[in-house]
Tab-separated table of C-alpha atoms in Angstrom:
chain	number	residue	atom	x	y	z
A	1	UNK	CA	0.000	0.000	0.000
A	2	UNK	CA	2.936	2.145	0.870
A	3	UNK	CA	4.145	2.183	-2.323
A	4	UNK	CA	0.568	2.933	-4.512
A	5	UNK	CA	0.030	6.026	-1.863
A	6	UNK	CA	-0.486	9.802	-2.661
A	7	UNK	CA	2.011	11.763	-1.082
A	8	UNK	CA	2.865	15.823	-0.936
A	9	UNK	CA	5.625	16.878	-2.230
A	10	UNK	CA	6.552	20.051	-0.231
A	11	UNK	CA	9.721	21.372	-2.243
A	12	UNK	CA	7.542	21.119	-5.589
A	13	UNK	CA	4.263	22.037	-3.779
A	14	UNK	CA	2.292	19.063	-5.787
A	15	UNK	CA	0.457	15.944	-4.640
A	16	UNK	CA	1.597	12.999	-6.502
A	17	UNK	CA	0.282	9.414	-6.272
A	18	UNK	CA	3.395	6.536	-6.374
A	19	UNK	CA	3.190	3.512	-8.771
A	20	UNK	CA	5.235	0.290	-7.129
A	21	UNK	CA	7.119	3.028	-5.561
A	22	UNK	CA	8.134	5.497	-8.036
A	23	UNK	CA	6.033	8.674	-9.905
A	24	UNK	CA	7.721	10.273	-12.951
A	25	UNK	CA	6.020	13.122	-15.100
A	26	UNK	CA	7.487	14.659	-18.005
A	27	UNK	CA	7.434	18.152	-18.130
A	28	UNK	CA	5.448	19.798	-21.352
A	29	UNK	CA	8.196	21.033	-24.350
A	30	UNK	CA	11.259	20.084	-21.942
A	31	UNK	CA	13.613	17.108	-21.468
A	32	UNK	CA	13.438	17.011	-17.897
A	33	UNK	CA	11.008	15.639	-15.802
A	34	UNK	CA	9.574	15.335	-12.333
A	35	UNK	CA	11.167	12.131	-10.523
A	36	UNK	CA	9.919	10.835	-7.534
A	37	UNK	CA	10.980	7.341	-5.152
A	38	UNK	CA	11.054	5.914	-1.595
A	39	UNK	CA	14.385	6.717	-0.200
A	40	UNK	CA	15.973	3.613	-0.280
A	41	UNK	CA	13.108	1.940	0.661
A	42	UNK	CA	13.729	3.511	4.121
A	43	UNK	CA	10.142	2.843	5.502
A	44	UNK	CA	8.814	2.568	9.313
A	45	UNK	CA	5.394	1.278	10.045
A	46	UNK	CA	4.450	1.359	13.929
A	47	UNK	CA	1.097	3.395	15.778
A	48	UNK	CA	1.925	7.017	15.376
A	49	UNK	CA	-1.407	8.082	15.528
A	50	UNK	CA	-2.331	6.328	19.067
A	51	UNK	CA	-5.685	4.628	17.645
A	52	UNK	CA	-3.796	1.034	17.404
A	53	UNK	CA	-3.606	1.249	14.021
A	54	UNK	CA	-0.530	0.567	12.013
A	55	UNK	CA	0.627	3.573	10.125
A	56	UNK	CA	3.691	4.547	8.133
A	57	UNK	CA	6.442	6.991	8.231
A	58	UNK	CA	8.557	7.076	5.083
A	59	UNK	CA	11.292	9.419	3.533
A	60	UNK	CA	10.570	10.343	-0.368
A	61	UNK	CA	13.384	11.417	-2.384
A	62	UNK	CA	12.544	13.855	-5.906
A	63	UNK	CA	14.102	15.626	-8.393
A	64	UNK	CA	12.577	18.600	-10.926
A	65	UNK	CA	15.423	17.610	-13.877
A	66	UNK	CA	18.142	20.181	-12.052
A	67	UNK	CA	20.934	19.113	-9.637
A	68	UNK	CA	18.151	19.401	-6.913
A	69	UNK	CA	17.300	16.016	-5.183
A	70	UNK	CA	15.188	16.731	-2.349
A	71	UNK	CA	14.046	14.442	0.501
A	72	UNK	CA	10.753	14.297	1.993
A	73	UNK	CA	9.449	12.746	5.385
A	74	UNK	CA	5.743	12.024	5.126
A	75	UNK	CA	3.724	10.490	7.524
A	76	UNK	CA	0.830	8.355	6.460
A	77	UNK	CA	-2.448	7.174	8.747
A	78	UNK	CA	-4.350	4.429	8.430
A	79	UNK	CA	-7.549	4.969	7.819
A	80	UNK	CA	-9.734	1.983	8.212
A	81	UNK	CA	-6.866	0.035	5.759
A	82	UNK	CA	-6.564	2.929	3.713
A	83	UNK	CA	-3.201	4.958	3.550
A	84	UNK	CA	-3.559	8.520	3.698
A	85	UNK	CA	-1.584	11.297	3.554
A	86	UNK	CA	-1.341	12.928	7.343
A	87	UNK	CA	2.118	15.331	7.513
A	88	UNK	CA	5.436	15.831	6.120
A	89	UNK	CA	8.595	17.732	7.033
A	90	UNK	CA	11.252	18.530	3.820
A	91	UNK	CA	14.482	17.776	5.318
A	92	UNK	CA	16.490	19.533	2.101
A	93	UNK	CA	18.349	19.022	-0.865
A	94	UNK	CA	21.038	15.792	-1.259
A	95	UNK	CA	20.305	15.001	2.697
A	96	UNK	CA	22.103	12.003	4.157
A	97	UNK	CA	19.374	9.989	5.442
């Protein structure tokens, strides 16, 4: 589920939804595109939420095409089986994670 979630992207200020783990869009009349992955795979799944459900913390990584490659913590709640998007924190460009 992780993987198939929508997620916002705070350094691009878009919502994107991840396919097995990865989103890429092409921008119009332009080589470069909009690149987006889990982290190496660096995901934590525990009750962060404190309703006994199992939710899931995971860091993003994207890039716009440019030398930028930003990384994103989101936090994702379970809703009734259902991941959805709760928070998120940008931790910066080419962070050590």
């Amino acid at each position: 589920m992780v993987k198939n979630a929508a997620y916002k992207l705070l350094a691009f200020g878009k919502e994107v939804t991840l396919k097995d783990g990865t989103f890429i869009e092409s921008y119009p009349e332009s080589a470069s595109s909009l690149q987006v992955s889990i982290y190496g795979d660096q995901i934590v799944y525990g009750d962060m939420t404190n309703d006994e459900l199992i939710d899931v913390a995971v860091v993003l990584t994207s890039s716009g095409g440019g030398t930028g490659n930003f990384r994103d913590l989101a936090v994702l709640r379970n809703e009734k089986g259902k991941l959805v998007y709760l928070t998120g924190i940008s931790l910066g460009d080419r962070v050590g994670v």
